[in-house]
PDB file of C-alpha atoms in Angstrom:
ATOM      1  CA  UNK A 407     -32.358   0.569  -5.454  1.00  0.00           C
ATOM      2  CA  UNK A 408     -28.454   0.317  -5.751  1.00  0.00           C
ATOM      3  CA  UNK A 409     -26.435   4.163  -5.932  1.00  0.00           C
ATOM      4  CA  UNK A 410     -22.817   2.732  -7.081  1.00  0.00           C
ATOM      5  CA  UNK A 411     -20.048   4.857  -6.577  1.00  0.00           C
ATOM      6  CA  UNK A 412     -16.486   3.516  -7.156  1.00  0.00           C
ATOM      7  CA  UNK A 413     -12.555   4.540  -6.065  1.00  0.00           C
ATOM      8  CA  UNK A 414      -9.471   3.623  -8.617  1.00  0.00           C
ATOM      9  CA  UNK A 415      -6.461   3.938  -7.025  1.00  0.00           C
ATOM     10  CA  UNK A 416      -3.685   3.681  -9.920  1.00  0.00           C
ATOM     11  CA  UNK A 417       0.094   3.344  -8.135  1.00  0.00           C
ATOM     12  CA  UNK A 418       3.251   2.829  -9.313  1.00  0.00           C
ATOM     13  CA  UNK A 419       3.006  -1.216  -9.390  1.00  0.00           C
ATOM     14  CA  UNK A 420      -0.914  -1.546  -9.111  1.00  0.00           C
ATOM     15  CA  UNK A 421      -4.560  -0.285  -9.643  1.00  0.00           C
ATOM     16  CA  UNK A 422      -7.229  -0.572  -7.478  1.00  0.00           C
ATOM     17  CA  UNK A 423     -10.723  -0.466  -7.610  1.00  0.00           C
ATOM     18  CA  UNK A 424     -13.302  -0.418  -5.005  1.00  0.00           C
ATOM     19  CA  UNK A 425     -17.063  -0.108  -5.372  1.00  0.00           C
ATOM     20  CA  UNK A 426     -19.602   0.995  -2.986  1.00  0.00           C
ATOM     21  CA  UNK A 427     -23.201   1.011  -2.508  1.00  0.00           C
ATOM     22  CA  UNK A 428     -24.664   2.885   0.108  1.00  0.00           C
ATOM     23  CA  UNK A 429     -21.984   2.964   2.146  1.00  0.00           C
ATOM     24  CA  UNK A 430     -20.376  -0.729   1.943  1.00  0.00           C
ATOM     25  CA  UNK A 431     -18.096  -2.819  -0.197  1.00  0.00           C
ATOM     26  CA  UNK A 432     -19.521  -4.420  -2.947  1.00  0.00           C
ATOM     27  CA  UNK A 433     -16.268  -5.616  -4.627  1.00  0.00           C
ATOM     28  CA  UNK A 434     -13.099  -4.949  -5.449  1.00  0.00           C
ATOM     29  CA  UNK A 435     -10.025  -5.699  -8.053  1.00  0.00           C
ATOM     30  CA  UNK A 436      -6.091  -5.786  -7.930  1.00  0.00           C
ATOM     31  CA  UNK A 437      -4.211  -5.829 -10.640  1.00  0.00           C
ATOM     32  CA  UNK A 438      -0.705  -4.828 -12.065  1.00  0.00           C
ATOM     33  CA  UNK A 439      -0.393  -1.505 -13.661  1.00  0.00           C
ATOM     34  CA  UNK A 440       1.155  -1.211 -17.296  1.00  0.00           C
ATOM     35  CA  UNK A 441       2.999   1.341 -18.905  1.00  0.00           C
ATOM     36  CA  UNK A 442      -0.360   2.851 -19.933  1.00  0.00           C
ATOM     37  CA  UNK A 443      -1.692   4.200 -16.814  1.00  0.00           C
ATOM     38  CA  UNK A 444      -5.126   4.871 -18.007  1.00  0.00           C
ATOM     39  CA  UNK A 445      -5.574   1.576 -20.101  1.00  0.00           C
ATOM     40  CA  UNK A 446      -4.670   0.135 -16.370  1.00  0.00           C
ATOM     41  CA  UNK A 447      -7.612   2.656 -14.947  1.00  0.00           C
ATOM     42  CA  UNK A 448     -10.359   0.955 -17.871  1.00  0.00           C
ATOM     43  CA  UNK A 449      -8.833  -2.285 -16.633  1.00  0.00           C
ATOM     44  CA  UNK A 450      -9.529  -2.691 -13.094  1.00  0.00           C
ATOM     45  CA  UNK A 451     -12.956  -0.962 -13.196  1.00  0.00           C
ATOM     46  CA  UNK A 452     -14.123  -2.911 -15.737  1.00  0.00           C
ATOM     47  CA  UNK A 453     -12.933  -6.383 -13.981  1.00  0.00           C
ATOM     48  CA  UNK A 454     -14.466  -4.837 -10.992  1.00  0.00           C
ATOM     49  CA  UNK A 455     -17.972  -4.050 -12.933  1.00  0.00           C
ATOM     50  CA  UNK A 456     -17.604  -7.847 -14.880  1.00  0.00           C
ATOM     51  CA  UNK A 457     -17.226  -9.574 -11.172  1.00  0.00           C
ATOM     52  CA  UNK A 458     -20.218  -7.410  -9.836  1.00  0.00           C
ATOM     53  CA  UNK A 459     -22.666  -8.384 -12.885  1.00  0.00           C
ATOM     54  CA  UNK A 460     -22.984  -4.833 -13.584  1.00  0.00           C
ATOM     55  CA  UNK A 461     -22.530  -2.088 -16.234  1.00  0.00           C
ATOM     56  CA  UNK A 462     -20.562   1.578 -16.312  1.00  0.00           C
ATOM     57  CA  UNK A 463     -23.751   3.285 -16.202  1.00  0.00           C
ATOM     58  CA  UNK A 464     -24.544   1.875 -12.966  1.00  0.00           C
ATOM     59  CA  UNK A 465     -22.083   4.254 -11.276  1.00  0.00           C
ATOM     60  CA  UNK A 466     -23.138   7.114 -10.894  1.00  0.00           C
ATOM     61  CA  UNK A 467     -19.601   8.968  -9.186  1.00  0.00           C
ATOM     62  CA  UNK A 468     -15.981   7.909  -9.759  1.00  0.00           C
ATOM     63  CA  UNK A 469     -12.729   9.738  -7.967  1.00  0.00           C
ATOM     64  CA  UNK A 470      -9.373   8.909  -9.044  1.00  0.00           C
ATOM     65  CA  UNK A 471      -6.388   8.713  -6.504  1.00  0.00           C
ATOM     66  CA  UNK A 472      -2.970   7.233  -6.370  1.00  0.00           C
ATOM     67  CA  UNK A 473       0.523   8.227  -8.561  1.00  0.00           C
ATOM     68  CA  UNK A 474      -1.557   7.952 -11.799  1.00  0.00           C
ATOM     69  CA  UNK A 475      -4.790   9.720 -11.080  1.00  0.00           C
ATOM     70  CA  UNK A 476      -4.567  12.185 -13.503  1.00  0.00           C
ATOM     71  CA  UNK A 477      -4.740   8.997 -15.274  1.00  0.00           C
ATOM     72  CA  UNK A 478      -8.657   8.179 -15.197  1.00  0.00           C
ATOM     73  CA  UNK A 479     -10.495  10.108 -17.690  1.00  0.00           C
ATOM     74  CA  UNK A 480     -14.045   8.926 -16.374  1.00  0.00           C
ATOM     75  CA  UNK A 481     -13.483  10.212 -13.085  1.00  0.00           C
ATOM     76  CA  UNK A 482     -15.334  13.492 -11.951  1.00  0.00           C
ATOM     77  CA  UNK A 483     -12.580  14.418  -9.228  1.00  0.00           C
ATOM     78  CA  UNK A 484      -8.647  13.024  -8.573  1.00  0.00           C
ATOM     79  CA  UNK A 485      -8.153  13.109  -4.544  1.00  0.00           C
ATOM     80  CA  UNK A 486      -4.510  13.124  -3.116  1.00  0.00           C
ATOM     81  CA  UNK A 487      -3.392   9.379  -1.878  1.00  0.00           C
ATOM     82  CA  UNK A 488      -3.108  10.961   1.402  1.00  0.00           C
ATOM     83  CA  UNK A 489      -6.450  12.077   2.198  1.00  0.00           C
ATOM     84  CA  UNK A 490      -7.945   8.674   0.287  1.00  0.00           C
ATOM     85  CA  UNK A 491      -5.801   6.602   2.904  1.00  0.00           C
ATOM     86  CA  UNK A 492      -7.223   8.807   5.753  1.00  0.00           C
ATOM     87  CA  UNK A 493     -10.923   7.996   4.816  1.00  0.00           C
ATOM     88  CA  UNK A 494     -10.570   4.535   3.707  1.00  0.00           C
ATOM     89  CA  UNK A 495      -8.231   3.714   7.378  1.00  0.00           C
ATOM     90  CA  UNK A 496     -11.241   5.089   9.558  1.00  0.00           C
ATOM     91  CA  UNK A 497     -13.942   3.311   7.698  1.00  0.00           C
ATOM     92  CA  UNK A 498     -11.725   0.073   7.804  1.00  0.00           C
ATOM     93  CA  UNK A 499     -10.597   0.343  11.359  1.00  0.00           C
ATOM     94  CA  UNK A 500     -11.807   3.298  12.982  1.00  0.00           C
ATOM     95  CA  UNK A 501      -9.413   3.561  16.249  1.00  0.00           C
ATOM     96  CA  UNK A 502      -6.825   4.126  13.411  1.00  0.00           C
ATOM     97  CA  UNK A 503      -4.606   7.642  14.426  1.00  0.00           C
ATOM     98  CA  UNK A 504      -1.200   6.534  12.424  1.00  0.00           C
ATOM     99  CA  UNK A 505      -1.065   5.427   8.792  1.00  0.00           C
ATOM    100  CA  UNK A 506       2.429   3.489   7.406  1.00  0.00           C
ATOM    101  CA  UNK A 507       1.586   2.834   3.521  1.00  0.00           C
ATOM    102  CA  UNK A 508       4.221   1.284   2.143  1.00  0.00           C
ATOM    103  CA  UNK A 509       3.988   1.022  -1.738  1.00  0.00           C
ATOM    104  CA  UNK A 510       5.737  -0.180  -4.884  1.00  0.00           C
ATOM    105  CA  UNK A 511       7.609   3.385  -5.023  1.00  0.00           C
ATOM    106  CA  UNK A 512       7.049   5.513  -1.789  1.00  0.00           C
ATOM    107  CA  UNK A 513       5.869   4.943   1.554  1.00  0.00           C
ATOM    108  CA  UNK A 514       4.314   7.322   3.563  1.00  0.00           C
ATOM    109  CA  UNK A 515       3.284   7.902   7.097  1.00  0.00           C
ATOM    110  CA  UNK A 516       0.065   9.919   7.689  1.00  0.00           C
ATOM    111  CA  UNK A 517      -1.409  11.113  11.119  1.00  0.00           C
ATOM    112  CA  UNK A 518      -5.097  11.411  11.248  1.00  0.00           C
ATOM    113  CA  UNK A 519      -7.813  12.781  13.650  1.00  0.00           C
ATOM    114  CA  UNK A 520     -11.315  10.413  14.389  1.00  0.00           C
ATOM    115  CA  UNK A 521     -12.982  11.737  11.179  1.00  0.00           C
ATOM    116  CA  UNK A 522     -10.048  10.509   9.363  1.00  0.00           C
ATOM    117  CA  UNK A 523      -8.757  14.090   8.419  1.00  0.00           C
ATOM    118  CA  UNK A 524      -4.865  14.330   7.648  1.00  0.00           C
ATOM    119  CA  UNK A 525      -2.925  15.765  10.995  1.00  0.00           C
ATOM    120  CA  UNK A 526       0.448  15.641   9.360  1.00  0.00           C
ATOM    121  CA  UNK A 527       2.177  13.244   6.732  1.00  0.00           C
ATOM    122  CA  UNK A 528       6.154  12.100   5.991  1.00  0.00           C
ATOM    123  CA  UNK A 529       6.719  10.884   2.412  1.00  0.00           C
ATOM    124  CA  UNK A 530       9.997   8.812   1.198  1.00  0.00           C
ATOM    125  CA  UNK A 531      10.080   9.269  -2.691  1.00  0.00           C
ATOM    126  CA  UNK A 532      13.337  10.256  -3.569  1.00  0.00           C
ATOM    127  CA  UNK A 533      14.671   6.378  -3.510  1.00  0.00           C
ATOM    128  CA  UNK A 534      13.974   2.718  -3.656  1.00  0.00           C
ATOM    129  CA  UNK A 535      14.925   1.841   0.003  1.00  0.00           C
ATOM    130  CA  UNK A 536      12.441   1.587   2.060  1.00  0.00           C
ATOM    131  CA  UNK A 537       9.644   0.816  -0.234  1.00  0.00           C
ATOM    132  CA  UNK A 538       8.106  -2.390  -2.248  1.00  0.00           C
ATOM    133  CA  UNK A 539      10.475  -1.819  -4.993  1.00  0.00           C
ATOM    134  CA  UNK A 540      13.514  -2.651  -2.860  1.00  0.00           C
ATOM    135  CA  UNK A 541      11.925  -6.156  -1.916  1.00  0.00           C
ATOM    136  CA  UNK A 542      11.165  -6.748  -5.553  1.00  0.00           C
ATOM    137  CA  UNK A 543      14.886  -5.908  -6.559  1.00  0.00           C
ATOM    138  CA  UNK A 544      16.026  -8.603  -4.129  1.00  0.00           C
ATOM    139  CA  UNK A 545      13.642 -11.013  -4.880  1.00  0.00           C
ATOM    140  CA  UNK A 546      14.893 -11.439  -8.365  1.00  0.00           C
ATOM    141  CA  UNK A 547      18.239 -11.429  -6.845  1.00  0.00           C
ATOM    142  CA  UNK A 548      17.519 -14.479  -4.257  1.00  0.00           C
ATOM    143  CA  UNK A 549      15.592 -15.547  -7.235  1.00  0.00           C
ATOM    144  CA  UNK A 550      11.866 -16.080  -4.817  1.00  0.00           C
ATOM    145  CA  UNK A 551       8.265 -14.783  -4.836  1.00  0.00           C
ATOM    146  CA  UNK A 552       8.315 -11.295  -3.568  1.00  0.00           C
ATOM    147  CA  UNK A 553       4.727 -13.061  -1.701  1.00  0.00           C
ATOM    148  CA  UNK A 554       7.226 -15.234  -0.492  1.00  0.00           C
ATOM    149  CA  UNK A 555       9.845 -12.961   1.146  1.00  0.00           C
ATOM    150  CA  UNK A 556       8.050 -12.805   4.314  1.00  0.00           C
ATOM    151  CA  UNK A 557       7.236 -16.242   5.282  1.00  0.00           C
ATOM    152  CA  UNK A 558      10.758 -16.856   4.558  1.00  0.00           C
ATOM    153  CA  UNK A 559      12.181 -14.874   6.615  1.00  0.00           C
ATOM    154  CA  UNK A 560      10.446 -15.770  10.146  1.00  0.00           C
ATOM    155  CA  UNK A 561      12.360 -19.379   9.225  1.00  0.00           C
ATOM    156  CA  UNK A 562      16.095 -17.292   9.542  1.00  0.00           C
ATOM    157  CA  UNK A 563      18.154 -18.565  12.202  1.00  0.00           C
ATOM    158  CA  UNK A 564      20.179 -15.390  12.207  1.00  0.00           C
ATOM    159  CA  UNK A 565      19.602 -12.400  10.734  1.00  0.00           C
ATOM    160  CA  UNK A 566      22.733 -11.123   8.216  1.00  0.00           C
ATOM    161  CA  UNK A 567      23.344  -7.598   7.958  1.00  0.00           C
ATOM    162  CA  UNK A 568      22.613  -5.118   5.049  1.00  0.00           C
ATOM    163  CA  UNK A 569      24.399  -2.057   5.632  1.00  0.00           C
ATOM    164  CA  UNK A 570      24.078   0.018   2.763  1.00  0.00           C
ATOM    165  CA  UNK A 571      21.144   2.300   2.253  1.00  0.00           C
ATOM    166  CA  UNK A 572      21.035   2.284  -1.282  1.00  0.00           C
ATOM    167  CA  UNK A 573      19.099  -0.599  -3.542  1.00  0.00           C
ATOM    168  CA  UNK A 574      22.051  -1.308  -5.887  1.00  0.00           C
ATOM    169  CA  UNK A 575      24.948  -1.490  -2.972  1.00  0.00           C
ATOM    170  CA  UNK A 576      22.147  -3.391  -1.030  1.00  0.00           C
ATOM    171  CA  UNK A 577      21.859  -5.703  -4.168  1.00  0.00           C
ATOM    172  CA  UNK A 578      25.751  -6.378  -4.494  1.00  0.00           C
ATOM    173  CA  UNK A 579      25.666  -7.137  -0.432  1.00  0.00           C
ATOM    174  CA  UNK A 580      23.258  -9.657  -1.063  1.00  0.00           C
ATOM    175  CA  UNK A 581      25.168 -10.998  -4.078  1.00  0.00           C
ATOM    176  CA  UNK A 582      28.032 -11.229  -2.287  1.00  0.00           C
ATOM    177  CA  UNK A 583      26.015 -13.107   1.215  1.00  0.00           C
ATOM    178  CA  UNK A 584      24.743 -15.739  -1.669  1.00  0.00           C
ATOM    179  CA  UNK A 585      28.282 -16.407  -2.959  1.00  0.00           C
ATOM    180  CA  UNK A 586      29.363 -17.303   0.340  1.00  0.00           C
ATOM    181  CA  UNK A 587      26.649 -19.474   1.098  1.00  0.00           C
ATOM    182  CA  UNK A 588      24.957 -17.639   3.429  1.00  0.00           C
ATOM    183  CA  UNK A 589      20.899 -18.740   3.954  1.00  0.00           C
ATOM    184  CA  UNK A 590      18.538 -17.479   1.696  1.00  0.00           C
ATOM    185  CA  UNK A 591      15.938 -16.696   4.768  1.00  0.00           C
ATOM    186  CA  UNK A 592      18.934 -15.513   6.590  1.00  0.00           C
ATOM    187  CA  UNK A 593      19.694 -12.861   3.556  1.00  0.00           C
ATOM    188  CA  UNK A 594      15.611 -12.030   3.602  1.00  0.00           C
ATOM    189  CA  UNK A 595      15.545 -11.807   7.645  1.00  0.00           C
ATOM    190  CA  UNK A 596      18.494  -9.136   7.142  1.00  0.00           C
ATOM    191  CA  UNK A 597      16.658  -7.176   4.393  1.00  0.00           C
ATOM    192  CA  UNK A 598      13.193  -7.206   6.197  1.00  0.00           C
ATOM    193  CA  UNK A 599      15.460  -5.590   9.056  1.00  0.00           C
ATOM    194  CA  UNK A 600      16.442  -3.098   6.723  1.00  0.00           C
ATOM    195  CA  UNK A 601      13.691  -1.970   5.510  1.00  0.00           C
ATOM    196  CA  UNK A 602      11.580  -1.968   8.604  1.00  0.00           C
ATOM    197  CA  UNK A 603      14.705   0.373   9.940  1.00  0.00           C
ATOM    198  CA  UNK A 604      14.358   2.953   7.320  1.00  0.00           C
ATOM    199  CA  UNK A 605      10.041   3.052   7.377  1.00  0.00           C
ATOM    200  CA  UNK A 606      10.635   3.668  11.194  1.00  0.00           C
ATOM    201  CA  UNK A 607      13.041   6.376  11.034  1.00  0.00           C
ATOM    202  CA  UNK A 608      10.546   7.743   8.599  1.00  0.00           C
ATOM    203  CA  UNK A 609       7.956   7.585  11.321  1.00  0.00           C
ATOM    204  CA  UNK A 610       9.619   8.593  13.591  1.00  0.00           C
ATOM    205  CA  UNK A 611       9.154  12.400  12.174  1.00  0.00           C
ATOM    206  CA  UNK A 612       5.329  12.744  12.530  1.00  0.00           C
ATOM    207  CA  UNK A 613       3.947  12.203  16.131  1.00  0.00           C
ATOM    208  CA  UNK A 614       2.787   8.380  16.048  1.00  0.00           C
ATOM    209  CA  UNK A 615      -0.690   7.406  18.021  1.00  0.00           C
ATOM    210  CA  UNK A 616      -2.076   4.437  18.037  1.00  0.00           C
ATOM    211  CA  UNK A 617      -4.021   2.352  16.655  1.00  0.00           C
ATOM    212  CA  UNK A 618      -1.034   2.168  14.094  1.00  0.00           C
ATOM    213  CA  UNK A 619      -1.956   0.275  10.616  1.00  0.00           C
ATOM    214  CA  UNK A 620      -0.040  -0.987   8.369  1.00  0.00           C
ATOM    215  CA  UNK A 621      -1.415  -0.444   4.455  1.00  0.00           C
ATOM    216  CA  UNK A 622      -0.079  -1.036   0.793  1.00  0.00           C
ATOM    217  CA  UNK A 623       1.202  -4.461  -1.073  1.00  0.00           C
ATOM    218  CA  UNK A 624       4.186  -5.015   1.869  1.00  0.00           C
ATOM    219  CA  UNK A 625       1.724  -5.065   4.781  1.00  0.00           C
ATOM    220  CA  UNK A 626       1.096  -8.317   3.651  1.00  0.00           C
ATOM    221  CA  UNK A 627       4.973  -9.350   4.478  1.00  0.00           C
ATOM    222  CA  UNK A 628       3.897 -10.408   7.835  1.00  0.00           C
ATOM    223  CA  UNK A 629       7.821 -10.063   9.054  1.00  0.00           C
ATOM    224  CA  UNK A 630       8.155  -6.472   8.144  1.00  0.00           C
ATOM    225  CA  UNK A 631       4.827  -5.824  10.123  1.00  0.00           C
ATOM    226  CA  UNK A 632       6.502  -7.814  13.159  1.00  0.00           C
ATOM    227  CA  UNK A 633       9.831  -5.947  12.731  1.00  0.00           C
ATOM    228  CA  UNK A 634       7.973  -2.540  12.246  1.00  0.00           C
ATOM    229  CA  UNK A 635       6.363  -3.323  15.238  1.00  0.00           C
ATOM    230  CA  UNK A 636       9.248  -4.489  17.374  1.00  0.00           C
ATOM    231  CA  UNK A 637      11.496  -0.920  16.527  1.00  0.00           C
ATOM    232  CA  UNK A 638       8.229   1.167  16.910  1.00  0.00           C
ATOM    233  CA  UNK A 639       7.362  -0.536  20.294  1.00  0.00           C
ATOM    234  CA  UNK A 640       3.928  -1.058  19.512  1.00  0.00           C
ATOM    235  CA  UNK A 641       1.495  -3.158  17.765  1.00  0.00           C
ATOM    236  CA  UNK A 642       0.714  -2.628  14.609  1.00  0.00           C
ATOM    237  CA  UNK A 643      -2.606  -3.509  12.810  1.00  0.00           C
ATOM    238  CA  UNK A 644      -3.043  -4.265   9.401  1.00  0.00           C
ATOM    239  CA  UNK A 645      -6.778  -4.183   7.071  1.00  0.00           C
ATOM    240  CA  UNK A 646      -7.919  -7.681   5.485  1.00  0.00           C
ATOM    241  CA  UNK A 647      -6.884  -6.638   2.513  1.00  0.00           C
ATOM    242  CA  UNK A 648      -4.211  -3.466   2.750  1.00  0.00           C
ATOM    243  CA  UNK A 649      -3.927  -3.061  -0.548  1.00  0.00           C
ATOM    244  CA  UNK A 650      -7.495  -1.553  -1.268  1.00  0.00           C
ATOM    245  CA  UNK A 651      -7.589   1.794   1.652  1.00  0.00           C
ATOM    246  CA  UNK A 652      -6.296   4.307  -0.752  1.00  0.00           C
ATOM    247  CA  UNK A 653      -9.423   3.268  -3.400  1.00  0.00           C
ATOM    248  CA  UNK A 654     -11.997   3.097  -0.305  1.00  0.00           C
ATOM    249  CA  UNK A 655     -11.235   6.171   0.159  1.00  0.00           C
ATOM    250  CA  UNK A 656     -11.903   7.690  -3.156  1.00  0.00           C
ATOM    251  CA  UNK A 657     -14.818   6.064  -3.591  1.00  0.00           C
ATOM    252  CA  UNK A 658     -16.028   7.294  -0.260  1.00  0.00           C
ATOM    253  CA  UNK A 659     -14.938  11.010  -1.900  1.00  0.00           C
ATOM    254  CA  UNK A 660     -16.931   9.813  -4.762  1.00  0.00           C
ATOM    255  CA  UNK A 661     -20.324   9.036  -2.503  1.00  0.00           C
ATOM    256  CA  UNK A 662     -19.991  12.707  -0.965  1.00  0.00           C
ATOM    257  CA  UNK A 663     -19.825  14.385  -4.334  1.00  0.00           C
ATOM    258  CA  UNK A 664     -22.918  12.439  -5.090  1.00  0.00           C
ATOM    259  CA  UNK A 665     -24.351  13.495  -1.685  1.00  0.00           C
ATOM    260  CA  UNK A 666     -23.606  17.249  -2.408  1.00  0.00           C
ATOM    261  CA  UNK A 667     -21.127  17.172   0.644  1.00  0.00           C
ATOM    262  CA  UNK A 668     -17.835  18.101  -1.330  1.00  0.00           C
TER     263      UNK A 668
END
């Protein structure tokens, strides 16, 4: 007989649910968040329960993490993103020791131990730079698929330079490359470099150990993962699907409260 239990993981540009049965993946849903967080929450769950061919009644635990997890009103517990990523990382990959997440509107680098347990975390939320948001900015600038940015950018023949470390002088740098016909994937090449420059300064505050893994919606640029690598001198992994650790990891929270463990 099936025990669900399921994670929601509502960020800043999208929710996330995950549901579990004894232990495994049984599905999952991405989708973008609205300005309601919690009609977002009902959202994704119930896409999640439609693609499963089950019902709410089914699950029998639900914790919330993520910006808006205050957000879920059927959940029995919220959970900090941090801790969430730390679970879902060691059930994903479990030689995982160093955590870069980088989201729609922070990114954060967490250390962990072999049970997953937070060491020490870094967290950039004060600005734009650094995180998905940036790319998205630029995209509508260079007028592309933010999907696209990466596979554009391992095309570049040389790499332009973005010196400012602010999103709207960033923006007018790249206005100004495109008025003087400088190469779109040359423009992207320079802002992957960017970015990549600012996450690894970031790390470079908590003590990194590998295996290093590389989470959130910009893991999936595969040249920011090769240019993270290439300043951090080392490889870094990165899940099937990134997007879905945080929400593994709640609903891993979720099957412990159901257990009696937490």
């Amino acid at each position: 007989m099936s025990v669900y239990v399921a994670g929601i993981d509502v960020g800043a540009a999208t929710a996330k649910c995950v549901i579990m049965d004894d232990g495994e993946i049984v599905g999952y849903e991405i989708i973008p968040v609205s300005y309601d967080l919690s009609e977002s929450a009902k959202r994704v769950f119930n896409a999640t329960l439609k693609k499963l061919g089950i019902s709410a009644d089914e699950i029998k635990s639900v914790v919330s993490t993520g910006y808006g997890r205050y957000n879920v009103p059927f959940a029995k517990k919220q959970v900090t993103e941090i801790s969430c990523h730390g679970r879902g990382a060691i059930f994903l990959i479990p030689s995982t020791r160093t955590i870069i997440d980088i989201g729609g509107q922070d990114t954060k680098v967490i250390a962990i131990n072999e049970r997953g347990r937070v060491l020490d975390f870094v967290m950039n939320d004060k600005c734009a730079a650094g995180t998905g948001r940036f790319l998205e900015v630029m995209a509508r600038v260079l007028d592309v698929k933010v999907e696209e940015m990466g596979e554009i950018a391992l095309r570049a023949k040389k790499k332009v330079k973005i010196s400012s470390t602010c999103t709207v002088f960033a923006e007018s740098e790249v206005i100004n490359h495109l008025v003087h016909k400088v190469p779109r994937e040359d423009i992207i090449a320079g802002l992957v470099d960017a970015i990549s420059s600012r996450v690894a300064a970031l790390a470079q505050r908590v003590t990194i150990r590998p295996d290093v893994i590389l989470t959130g919606g910009v893991a999936k640029n595969e040249a920011v993962r090769r240019s993270l690598s290439e300043k951090l001198g080392l490889e870094i992994l990165r899940p099937k699907e990134p997007q879905i650790v945080g929400a593994i990891g709640a609903a891993l929270f979720a099957r412990d409260i159901l257990q009696g463990k937490r």
